[in-house]
C-alpha cells in the first residue's frame, strides 16, 4: 500500500482529521483574503500620502514661478539642506530647458545634464506629471515633475523622486503579522476541534456503556458482537485500520443498538407468545413482578376468581 492510499484511507476514516484540515483551510482562506485587501488598501493609502506630500512640495515652488526660482538658485540650494535627513526623498532637482540640473538636494549633481532616459519619465513635460516606477535596482519610486512657468512659458522643471521602499517594508511587516495571526488561529482552531471531538467521544462512550448495560438483563452475551473486547483494545485496533475514534465509536453505537433492538424484538415476540398461550388456557395463569404486583391476568383467572383483568392489574 503506497503512501497516497494510506493518506486517502486515513482521510476517509477520520472525521477529526477532516474537521481540522477543513477549519485550517477556512482560516487560511479568510485571512489570505483579508491580507490581500489590507495589502491593497494600505499600499494605496501610503502611496497617496507620499504623492500628496510631493505634490504639495512641488506646487509650492510652482506658485513662486519659474523666474523667481531661476533668480534665487543660491537660496533654493541652501534650503535643500533641510531635506538631507529625509531618506524618503531621494532627489530634488531643478532642471532648465537645456536639461541641466541647476539646483539639487545633492550638490554634486549641479551642472549635470540629463538624458531622456535619466529623466525616468517623459522629459520636459508640459503638465504636472506623477508616475510610479522602479529604479535600476528594482526599488519602487515615485517621480513627480512640475513645470514652472514664466510669462506663459516653461522656465524650469522641478523633479522630486520619492523612495517607496518603506511602503514595501511596512506591507511586508503587516503581512508577516497577518501570517502569525493566521498560524495562531489555525493552532487554536485545531486545539478547539480536538477538545470538542474528545467531548463528543466521551458522550459516545457513555452511550455505548449504557446500551451494553441495557443488553445484560436481556440475556446479551459479550461474544455476540464484535465489540466484546476491551474498549482500549478496540480503539487501538480501529486506529491501526486508519479508522478515527469518532467513527469507531459511532460504529459501536450502531452495532450495539442493533443488538438491543434485536433482543427487544425477541423479548416482545416471547411475551406475545406467552400472552397468546395464557389467554387461551382454561386454567388461571397470573403473573406478578418481584414485588408481588400483578402484571397479567388471563381469562381463566377471570372465570375462576370472578375479577376482570382491569380490576386486578397493579394490585
Short mmCIF file of C-alpha atoms in Angstrom, two decimals:
data_model
loop_
_atom_site.label_atom_id
_atom_site.label_comp_id
_atom_site.label_asym_id
_atom_site.label_seq_id
_atom_site.Cartn_x
_atom_site.Cartn_y
_atom_site.Cartn_z
CA UNK A 1 0.00 0.00 0.00
CA UNK A 2 1.56 3.30 -1.10
CA UNK A 3 1.61 6.50 0.89
CA UNK A 4 -1.20 8.11 -1.14
CA UNK A 5 -3.53 5.18 -0.48
CA UNK A 6 -2.74 5.28 3.23
CA UNK A 7 -3.43 9.01 3.39
CA UNK A 8 -6.64 8.54 1.44
CA UNK A 9 -7.84 5.85 3.84
CA UNK A 10 -6.84 7.98 6.79
CA UNK A 11 -8.76 10.94 5.33
CA UNK A 12 -11.91 8.91 4.74
CA UNK A 13 -11.73 7.20 8.10
CA UNK A 14 -11.20 10.19 10.40
CA UNK A 15 -13.78 12.93 10.76
CA UNK A 16 -11.42 14.65 13.22
CA UNK A 17 -8.75 14.94 10.51
CA UNK A 18 -11.27 16.29 8.01
CA UNK A 19 -12.59 18.85 10.50
CA UNK A 20 -9.09 20.01 11.45
CA UNK A 21 -7.92 20.40 7.86
CA UNK A 22 -11.20 21.97 6.77
CA UNK A 23 -11.07 24.52 9.58
CA UNK A 24 -7.42 25.29 8.84
CA UNK A 25 -8.12 25.85 5.15
CA UNK A 26 -11.08 28.08 6.00
CA UNK A 27 -8.98 30.21 8.35
CA UNK A 28 -6.12 30.44 5.85
CA UNK A 29 -8.52 31.42 3.04
CA UNK A 30 -10.27 34.09 5.11
CA UNK A 31 -7.00 35.53 6.42
CA UNK A 32 -5.48 35.38 2.93
CA UNK A 33 -8.34 37.43 1.51
CA UNK A 34 -8.09 39.84 4.45
CA UNK A 35 -4.32 40.17 3.88
CA UNK A 36 -4.83 40.88 0.17
CA UNK A 37 -7.43 43.55 0.93
CA UNK A 38 -5.22 45.07 3.62
CA UNK A 39 -2.21 44.99 1.26
CA UNK A 40 -4.16 46.84 -1.40
CA UNK A 41 -5.70 49.39 0.97
CA UNK A 42 -2.50 50.11 2.89
CA UNK A 43 -0.42 50.30 -0.28
CA UNK A 44 -2.88 52.78 -1.81
CA UNK A 45 -3.01 54.83 1.40
CA UNK A 46 0.76 55.10 1.81
CA UNK A 47 1.30 55.86 -1.87
CA UNK A 48 -1.39 58.54 -1.76
CA UNK A 49 0.22 60.11 1.31
CA UNK A 50 3.62 60.21 -0.41
CA UNK A 51 2.04 61.63 -3.57
CA UNK A 52 0.18 64.36 -1.67
CA UNK A 53 3.33 65.34 0.15
CA UNK A 54 5.35 65.51 -3.07
CA UNK A 55 2.69 67.47 -4.91
CA UNK A 56 2.35 69.93 -2.06
CA UNK A 57 6.12 70.45 -2.14
CA UNK A 58 6.34 70.84 -5.94
CA UNK A 59 3.31 73.10 -6.15
CA UNK A 60 4.83 75.39 -3.55
CA UNK A 61 7.74 76.03 -5.92
CA UNK A 62 5.32 76.26 -8.85
CA UNK A 63 3.47 79.07 -7.09
CA UNK A 64 6.73 81.01 -6.88
CA UNK A 65 7.12 80.98 -10.66
CA UNK A 66 9.98 79.92 -12.89
CA UNK A 67 11.70 83.33 -12.92
CA UNK A 68 11.74 83.56 -9.10
CA UNK A 69 13.29 80.11 -8.87
CA UNK A 70 15.82 80.83 -11.61
CA UNK A 71 16.89 84.10 -9.99
CA UNK A 72 17.21 82.64 -6.47
CA UNK A 73 19.11 79.43 -7.12
CA UNK A 74 21.57 80.11 -4.30
CA UNK A 75 18.79 80.42 -1.71
CA UNK A 76 17.00 77.42 -3.21
CA UNK A 77 20.17 75.37 -2.89
CA UNK A 78 20.59 76.46 0.72
CA UNK A 79 17.05 75.37 1.50
CA UNK A 80 17.85 71.87 0.24
CA UNK A 81 19.83 71.20 3.40
CA UNK A 82 16.72 70.55 5.42
CA UNK A 83 15.87 67.56 3.21
CA UNK A 84 19.18 65.71 3.61
CA UNK A 85 17.90 63.90 6.71
CA UNK A 86 14.78 62.63 4.94
CA UNK A 87 15.65 59.20 3.46
CA UNK A 88 12.36 59.00 1.55
CA UNK A 89 13.27 61.98 -0.67
CA UNK A 90 15.96 60.59 -2.94
CA UNK A 91 16.34 63.59 -5.25
CA UNK A 92 15.08 67.16 -5.66
CA UNK A 93 16.32 68.59 -8.93
CA UNK A 94 15.67 71.93 -10.64
CA UNK A 95 16.23 71.42 -14.36
CA UNK A 96 16.46 74.13 -17.02
CA UNK A 97 15.38 73.98 -20.65
CA UNK A 98 18.76 72.50 -21.66
CA UNK A 99 18.16 69.56 -19.25
CA UNK A 100 20.90 70.80 -16.89
CA UNK A 101 20.43 70.45 -13.12
CA UNK A 102 20.69 73.98 -11.69
CA UNK A 103 19.98 73.09 -8.04
CA UNK A 104 19.70 69.78 -6.27
CA UNK A 105 19.39 68.10 -2.90
CA UNK A 106 22.78 66.58 -3.71
CA UNK A 107 25.05 69.46 -4.68
CA UNK A 108 27.40 67.23 -6.68
CA UNK A 109 24.63 66.80 -9.23
CA UNK A 110 24.57 70.52 -10.07
CA UNK A 111 25.68 71.09 -13.66
CA UNK A 112 24.81 67.55 -14.72
CA UNK A 113 22.91 67.19 -17.98
CA UNK A 114 20.09 64.68 -18.05
CA UNK A 115 19.38 62.45 -21.00
CA UNK A 116 15.83 61.42 -21.81
CA UNK A 117 16.49 58.13 -20.04
CA UNK A 118 17.81 59.93 -16.94
CA UNK A 119 14.51 61.73 -16.52
CA UNK A 120 12.88 58.33 -15.69
CA UNK A 121 9.65 59.78 -17.08
CA UNK A 122 8.83 61.70 -20.29
CA UNK A 123 11.28 64.60 -20.35
CA UNK A 124 10.26 68.25 -20.17
CA UNK A 125 6.58 67.51 -19.57
CA UNK A 126 4.30 70.49 -20.19
CA UNK A 127 1.92 69.38 -17.45
CA UNK A 128 2.20 68.13 -13.93
CA UNK A 129 3.37 64.50 -14.04
CA UNK A 130 3.06 61.81 -11.36
CA UNK A 131 4.47 58.35 -12.05
CA UNK A 132 5.10 55.18 -10.01
CA UNK A 133 8.02 53.22 -11.45
CA UNK A 134 11.01 51.11 -10.42
CA UNK A 135 14.59 52.28 -10.46
CA UNK A 136 17.52 50.35 -11.95
CA UNK A 137 17.75 48.28 -8.73
CA UNK A 138 14.09 47.31 -8.87
CA UNK A 139 13.13 49.54 -5.94
CA UNK A 140 9.70 51.23 -6.13
CA UNK A 141 9.90 55.01 -6.52
CA UNK A 142 7.52 57.93 -7.05
CA UNK A 143 8.54 60.58 -9.60
CA UNK A 144 6.81 63.97 -9.65
CA UNK A 145 7.65 66.55 -12.31
CA UNK A 146 6.23 70.07 -12.04
CA UNK A 147 6.81 72.64 -14.79
CA UNK A 148 7.43 76.20 -13.52
CA UNK A 149 6.14 78.92 -15.85
CA UNK A 150 7.27 82.48 -16.50
CA UNK A 151 5.06 84.67 -18.68
CA UNK A 152 3.31 81.65 -20.14
CA UNK A 153 6.49 79.74 -20.95
CA UNK A 154 8.18 76.96 -19.02
CA UNK A 155 11.37 78.27 -17.44
CA UNK A 156 12.32 75.46 -15.02
CA UNK A 157 11.15 71.96 -14.04
CA UNK A 158 11.27 70.70 -10.50
CA UNK A 159 11.63 66.93 -10.28
CA UNK A 160 11.13 65.09 -6.98
CA UNK A 161 11.93 61.40 -6.59
CA UNK A 162 10.50 59.62 -3.52
CA UNK A 163 11.57 56.18 -2.36
CA UNK A 164 8.66 53.86 -1.67
CA UNK A 165 10.82 51.17 -0.10
CA UNK A 166 9.27 51.93 3.28
CA UNK A 167 5.87 51.18 1.72
CA UNK A 168 7.06 47.71 0.79
CA UNK A 169 8.68 47.21 4.20
CA UNK A 170 5.53 48.24 6.04
CA UNK A 171 3.41 45.97 3.85
CA UNK A 172 5.75 43.04 4.44
CA UNK A 173 5.59 43.66 8.18
CA UNK A 174 1.79 43.75 8.01
CA UNK A 175 1.69 40.51 6.02
CA UNK A 176 4.07 38.90 8.49
CA UNK A 177 1.79 39.89 11.35
CA UNK A 178 -1.21 38.51 9.47
CA UNK A 179 0.66 35.26 8.82
CA UNK A 180 1.47 34.90 12.52
CA UNK A 181 -2.14 35.64 13.45
CA UNK A 182 -3.31 33.08 10.88
CA UNK A 183 -0.93 30.46 12.28
CA UNK A 184 -2.14 31.18 15.81
CA UNK A 185 -5.79 30.89 14.73
CA UNK A 186 -5.09 27.60 12.94
CA UNK A 187 -3.42 26.18 16.06
CA UNK A 188 -6.26 27.41 18.28
CA UNK A 189 -8.81 26.02 15.83
CA UNK A 190 -7.16 22.59 15.75
CA UNK A 191 -6.99 22.52 19.55
CA UNK A 192 -10.65 23.57 19.74
CA UNK A 193 -11.66 20.80 17.31
CA UNK A 194 -9.63 18.29 19.30
CA UNK A 195 -11.26 19.32 22.59
CA UNK A 196 -14.76 19.37 21.09
CA UNK A 197 -14.36 15.96 19.50
CA UNK A 198 -12.94 14.50 22.69
CA UNK A 199 -16.07 15.69 24.46
CA UNK A 200 -18.21 14.10 21.76
CA UNK A 201 -16.17 10.88 22.09
CA UNK A 202 -16.85 10.84 25.82
CA UNK A 203 -20.59 11.17 25.15
CA UNK A 204 -20.42 8.28 22.67
CA UNK A 205 -18.53 6.13 25.17
CA UNK A 206 -21.15 6.78 27.84
CA UNK A 207 -23.91 5.88 25.39
CA UNK A 208 -22.15 2.62 24.49
CA UNK A 209 -21.70 1.70 28.14
CA UNK A 210 -25.37 2.33 28.90
CA UNK A 211 -26.55 0.43 25.84
CA UNK A 212 -24.41 -2.57 26.67
CA UNK A 213 -25.60 -2.44 30.29
CA UNK A 214 -29.16 -2.48 28.95
CA UNK A 215 -28.38 -5.66 27.00
CA UNK A 216 -27.35 -7.65 30.07
CA UNK A 217 -30.88 -8.20 31.51
CA UNK A 218 -31.97 -9.35 28.05
CA UNK A 219 -29.56 -12.25 28.05
CA UNK A 220 -26.92 -10.47 25.99
CA UNK A 221 -23.64 -12.31 25.69
CA UNK A 222 -20.46 -10.33 25.09
CA UNK A 223 -19.46 -12.75 22.40
CA UNK A 224 -22.49 -11.87 20.27
CA UNK A 225 -20.93 -8.80 18.64
CA UNK A 226 -17.53 -7.59 17.51
CA UNK A 227 -17.25 -5.15 20.44
CA UNK A 228 -16.70 -7.80 23.07
CA UNK A 229 -13.05 -6.78 23.51
CA UNK A 230 -11.95 -4.12 25.97
CA UNK A 231 -12.66 -0.54 24.79
CA UNK A 232 -8.95 0.39 24.69
CA UNK A 233 -8.13 -2.71 22.63
CA UNK A 234 -10.98 -2.00 20.23
CA UNK A 235 -9.86 1.61 19.81
CA UNK A 236 -6.24 0.63 19.13
CA UNK A 237 -7.37 -1.87 16.53
CA UNK A 238 -9.56 0.77 14.89
CA UNK A 239 -6.68 3.25 14.75
CA UNK A 240 -4.44 0.61 13.17
CA UNK A 241 -7.07 0.25 10.45
CA UNK A 242 -7.00 4.04 9.87
CA UNK A 243 -10.42 4.46 11.44
CA UNK A 244 -10.97 7.58 13.50
CA UNK A 245 -12.04 7.39 17.14
CA UNK A 246 -15.39 9.06 16.49
CA UNK A 247 -16.13 6.79 13.54
CA UNK A 248 -15.23 3.74 15.64
CA UNK A 249 -17.48 4.87 18.49
CA UNK A 250 -20.32 5.67 16.11
CA UNK A 251 -20.00 2.17 14.65
CA UNK A 252 -20.02 0.73 18.15
CA UNK A 253 -23.22 2.65 18.98
CA UNK A 254 -24.85 1.45 15.75
CA UNK A 255 -23.97 -2.20 16.29
CA UNK A 256 -24.91 -2.19 19.96
CA UNK A 257 -28.21 -0.52 19.10
CA UNK A 258 -28.89 -3.21 16.52
CA UNK A 259 -28.27 -5.93 19.13
CA UNK A 260 -30.51 -4.12 21.63
CA UNK A 261 -33.25 -3.81 19.02
CA UNK A 262 -32.92 -7.49 18.13
CA UNK A 263 -33.14 -8.54 21.79
CA UNK A 264 -36.11 -6.26 22.34
CA UNK A 265 -37.93 -7.80 19.39
CA UNK A 266 -37.17 -11.30 20.68
CA UNK A 267 -38.50 -10.35 24.10
CA UNK A 268 -41.63 -8.82 22.59
CA UNK A 269 -42.25 -11.93 20.49
CA UNK A 270 -41.73 -14.15 23.54
CA UNK A 271 -44.16 -12.06 25.55
CA UNK A 272 -46.75 -12.19 22.77
CA UNK A 273 -46.47 -16.00 22.59
CA UNK A 274 -46.84 -16.22 26.37
CA UNK A 275 -49.90 -14.00 26.35
CA UNK A 276 -51.44 -15.96 23.49
CA UNK A 277 -50.99 -19.26 25.34
CA UNK A 278 -52.11 -17.75 28.65
CA UNK A 279 -55.28 -16.22 27.24
CA UNK A 280 -56.35 -19.45 25.54
CA UNK A 281 -55.80 -21.63 28.65
CA UNK A 282 -58.73 -22.66 30.85
CA UNK A 283 -56.57 -22.64 33.96
CA UNK A 284 -55.90 -19.44 35.85
CA UNK A 285 -52.47 -18.02 34.87
CA UNK A 286 -51.38 -14.98 36.83
CA UNK A 287 -48.04 -13.12 36.52
CA UNK A 288 -46.55 -10.83 39.11
CA UNK A 289 -43.29 -8.92 39.40
CA UNK A 290 -40.71 -9.25 42.20
CA UNK A 291 -42.78 -7.00 44.46
CA UNK A 292 -45.86 -9.22 44.04
CA UNK A 293 -47.74 -6.73 41.91
CA UNK A 294 -50.00 -8.39 39.32
CA UNK A 295 -48.91 -7.65 35.76
CA UNK A 296 -51.07 -10.16 33.82
CA UNK A 297 -54.42 -11.89 34.43
CA UNK A 298 -55.86 -14.34 31.91
CA UNK A 299 -59.43 -15.26 31.12
CA UNK A 300 -59.18 -18.48 33.16
CA UNK A 301 -58.39 -16.35 36.22
CA UNK A 302 -61.38 -14.14 35.47
CA UNK A 303 -63.64 -17.23 35.36
CA UNK A 304 -62.25 -18.84 38.49
CA UNK A 305 -61.88 -15.73 40.69
CA UNK A 306 -64.59 -13.57 39.24
CA UNK A 307 -62.44 -10.42 38.80
CA UNK A 308 -61.76 -8.77 35.44
CA UNK A 309 -58.21 -8.01 34.32
CA UNK A 310 -58.72 -4.24 34.65
CA UNK A 311 -59.75 -4.75 38.32
CA UNK A 312 -56.62 -6.55 39.45
CA UNK A 313 -53.70 -5.22 37.38
CA UNK A 314 -51.36 -3.30 39.60
CA UNK A 315 -52.83 -4.82 42.81
#
